[in-house]
mmCIF file of the C-alpha atoms, coordinates in Angstrom:
data_MODEL
# 
_entry.id   MODEL 
# 
loop_
_atom_site.group_PDB 
_atom_site.id 
_atom_site.type_symbol 
_atom_site.label_atom_id 
_atom_site.label_alt_id 
_atom_site.label_comp_id 
_atom_site.label_asym_id 
_atom_site.label_entity_id 
_atom_site.label_seq_id 
_atom_site.pdbx_PDB_ins_code 
_atom_site.Cartn_x 
_atom_site.Cartn_y 
_atom_site.Cartn_z 
_atom_site.occupancy 
_atom_site.B_iso_or_equiv 
_atom_site.pdbx_formal_charge 
_atom_site.auth_seq_id 
_atom_site.auth_comp_id 
_atom_site.auth_asym_id 
_atom_site.auth_atom_id 
_atom_site.pdbx_PDB_model_num 
ATOM 1  C CA . MET A 1 1  ? 154.757 -96.708  32.291 1.00 0.00 ? 1  MET A CA 1 
ATOM 2  C CA . THR A 1 2  ? 158.053 -96.996  34.563 1.00 0.00 ? 2  THR A CA 1 
ATOM 3  C CA . LEU A 1 3  ? 161.733 -96.428  34.018 1.00 0.00 ? 3  LEU A CA 1 
ATOM 4  C CA . ASN A 1 4  ? 164.642 -97.765  35.712 1.00 0.00 ? 4  ASN A CA 1 
ATOM 5  C CA . TYR A 1 5  ? 167.478 -97.019  35.054 1.00 0.00 ? 5  TYR A CA 1 
ATOM 6  C CA . ARG A 1 6  ? 170.606 -99.710  37.406 1.00 0.00 ? 6  ARG A CA 1 
ATOM 7  C CA . THR A 1 7  ? 173.588 -101.620 37.307 1.00 0.00 ? 7  THR A CA 1 
ATOM 8  C CA . ALA A 1 8  ? 174.335 -105.037 37.007 1.00 0.00 ? 8  ALA A CA 1 
ATOM 9  C CA . ARG A 1 9  ? 175.788 -106.586 39.354 1.00 0.00 ? 9  ARG A CA 1 
ATOM 10 C CA . ILE A 1 10 ? 177.693 -108.478 37.901 1.00 0.00 ? 10 ILE A CA 1 
ATOM 11 C CA . ASN A 1 11 ? 180.347 -107.261 35.249 1.00 0.00 ? 11 ASN A CA 1 
ATOM 12 C CA . ALA A 1 12 ? 179.030 -103.294 37.061 1.00 0.00 ? 12 ALA A CA 1 
ATOM 13 C CA . HIS A 1 13 ? 176.715 -101.943 33.075 1.00 0.00 ? 13 HIS A CA 1 
ATOM 14 C CA . PRO A 1 14 ? 173.855 -100.310 32.837 1.00 0.00 ? 14 PRO A CA 1 
ATOM 15 C CA . VAL A 1 15 ? 170.913 -102.412 32.500 1.00 0.00 ? 15 VAL A CA 1 
ATOM 16 C CA . LEU A 1 16 ? 167.497 -99.785  30.406 1.00 0.00 ? 16 LEU A CA 1 
ATOM 17 C CA . VAL A 1 17 ? 164.043 -101.896 32.535 1.00 0.00 ? 17 VAL A CA 1 
ATOM 18 C CA . ILE A 1 18 ? 161.077 -100.569 31.618 1.00 0.00 ? 18 ILE A CA 1 
ATOM 19 C CA . ASP A 1 19 ? 157.671 -102.358 33.337 1.00 0.00 ? 19 ASP A CA 1 
ATOM 20 C CA . PHE A 1 20 ? 154.401 -101.405 31.707 1.00 0.00 ? 20 PHE A CA 1 
ATOM 21 C CA . PHE A 1 21 ? 150.886 -102.107 31.724 1.00 0.00 ? 21 PHE A CA 1 
ATOM 22 C CA . SER A 1 22 ? 148.749 -103.376 28.914 1.00 0.00 ? 22 SER A CA 1 
ATOM 23 C CA . ASP A 1 23 ? 144.821 -102.690 28.565 1.00 0.00 ? 23 ASP A CA 1 
ATOM 24 C CA . ARG A 1 24 ? 143.710 -105.931 30.610 1.00 0.00 ? 24 ARG A CA 1 
ATOM 25 C CA . GLY A 1 25 ? 145.968 -104.690 33.849 1.00 0.00 ? 25 GLY A CA 1 
ATOM 26 C CA . ARG A 1 26 ? 148.647 -106.598 33.418 1.00 0.00 ? 26 ARG A CA 1 
ATOM 27 C CA . LEU A 1 27 ? 152.361 -106.427 33.848 1.00 0.00 ? 27 LEU A CA 1 
ATOM 28 C CA . TYR A 1 28 ? 155.512 -106.408 31.472 1.00 0.00 ? 28 TYR A CA 1 
ATOM 29 C CA . THR A 1 29 ? 158.666 -105.877 31.191 1.00 0.00 ? 29 THR A CA 1 
ATOM 30 C CA . LEU A 1 30 ? 160.801 -105.017 29.023 1.00 0.00 ? 30 LEU A CA 1 
ATOM 31 C CA . ARG A 1 31 ? 165.188 -105.572 30.176 1.00 0.00 ? 31 ARG A CA 1 
ATOM 32 C CA . TYR A 1 32 ? 167.521 -104.241 28.266 1.00 0.00 ? 32 TYR A CA 1 
ATOM 33 C CA . ASP A 1 33 ? 170.729 -105.137 28.839 1.00 0.00 ? 33 ASP A CA 1 
ATOM 34 C CA . LEU A 1 34 ? 173.142 -102.339 27.311 1.00 0.00 ? 34 LEU A CA 1 
ATOM 35 C CA . PRO A 1 35 ? 176.938 -101.855 26.505 1.00 0.00 ? 35 PRO A CA 1 
ATOM 36 C CA . THR A 1 36 ? 179.687 -100.365 28.671 1.00 0.00 ? 36 THR A CA 1 
ATOM 37 C CA . GLY A 1 37 ? 179.879 -97.701  28.009 1.00 0.00 ? 37 GLY A CA 1 
ATOM 38 C CA . THR A 1 38 ? 180.802 -94.099  28.672 1.00 0.00 ? 38 THR A CA 1 
ATOM 39 C CA . PRO A 1 39 ? 177.568 -92.059  29.991 1.00 0.00 ? 39 PRO A CA 1 
ATOM 40 C CA . GLN A 1 40 ? 176.771 -89.962  26.536 1.00 0.00 ? 40 GLN A CA 1 
ATOM 41 C CA . GLN A 1 41 ? 176.525 -93.079  25.103 1.00 0.00 ? 41 GLN A CA 1 
ATOM 42 C CA . SER A 1 42 ? 174.452 -94.444  27.439 1.00 0.00 ? 42 SER A CA 1 
ATOM 43 C CA . SER A 1 43 ? 172.239 -91.972  27.863 1.00 0.00 ? 43 SER A CA 1 
ATOM 44 C CA . ARG A 1 44 ? 171.389 -91.845  23.613 1.00 0.00 ? 44 ARG A CA 1 
ATOM 45 C CA . ARG A 1 45 ? 171.100 -95.822  23.745 1.00 0.00 ? 45 ARG A CA 1 
ATOM 46 C CA . VAL A 1 46 ? 168.205 -95.183  26.202 1.00 0.00 ? 46 VAL A CA 1 
ATOM 47 C CA . SER A 1 47 ? 167.081 -92.547  24.367 1.00 0.00 ? 47 SER A CA 1 
ATOM 48 C CA . GLN A 1 48 ? 166.644 -94.741  21.606 1.00 0.00 ? 48 GLN A CA 1 
ATOM 49 C CA . VAL A 1 49 ? 165.426 -97.420  23.233 1.00 0.00 ? 49 VAL A CA 1 
ATOM 50 C CA . LEU A 1 50 ? 162.354 -94.279  24.104 1.00 0.00 ? 50 LEU A CA 1 
ATOM 51 C CA . PHE A 1 51 ? 161.964 -93.511  21.218 1.00 0.00 ? 51 PHE A CA 1 
ATOM 52 C CA . LEU A 1 52 ? 161.313 -96.919  18.631 1.00 0.00 ? 52 LEU A CA 1 
ATOM 53 C CA . ASN A 1 53 ? 158.925 -97.705  21.570 1.00 0.00 ? 53 ASN A CA 1 
ATOM 54 C CA . ARG A 1 54 ? 157.653 -94.089  21.755 1.00 0.00 ? 54 ARG A CA 1 
ATOM 55 C CA . LYS A 1 55 ? 157.146 -95.735  18.091 1.00 0.00 ? 55 LYS A CA 1 
ATOM 56 C CA . ALA A 1 56 ? 155.927 -98.148  17.579 1.00 0.00 ? 56 ALA A CA 1 
ATOM 57 C CA . LEU A 1 57 ? 153.116 -97.277  20.019 1.00 0.00 ? 57 LEU A CA 1 
ATOM 58 C CA . GLU A 1 58 ? 152.602 -94.330  17.612 1.00 0.00 ? 58 GLU A CA 1 
ATOM 59 C CA . GLU A 1 59 ? 152.289 -96.776  14.882 1.00 0.00 ? 59 GLU A CA 1 
ATOM 60 C CA . THR A 1 60 ? 149.353 -98.818  17.136 1.00 0.00 ? 60 THR A CA 1 
ATOM 61 C CA . GLY A 1 61 ? 147.639 -96.167  18.310 1.00 0.00 ? 61 GLY A CA 1 
ATOM 62 C CA . GLN A 1 62 ? 148.029 -96.525  21.872 1.00 0.00 ? 62 GLN A CA 1 
ATOM 63 C CA . TYR A 1 63 ? 150.606 -94.179  22.927 1.00 0.00 ? 63 TYR A CA 1 
ATOM 64 C CA . ALA A 1 64 ? 149.334 -91.193  24.819 1.00 0.00 ? 64 ALA A CA 1 
ATOM 65 C CA . ALA A 1 65 ? 151.003 -87.728  25.076 1.00 0.00 ? 65 ALA A CA 1 
# 
């Protein structure tokens, strides 16, 4: 899984892009357009998204620390 945090060209809002591979080696991409805010707000939002993804993977037994 790779995590990229960048600013969109239009409206200059933060974008969180998560790329990961399935068991079959297929690439999937999740893109979250985050609302404009302070760096602290963006940091909290990114932490929340990562927490929810980890929780979902743990529930399915696919999380590996």
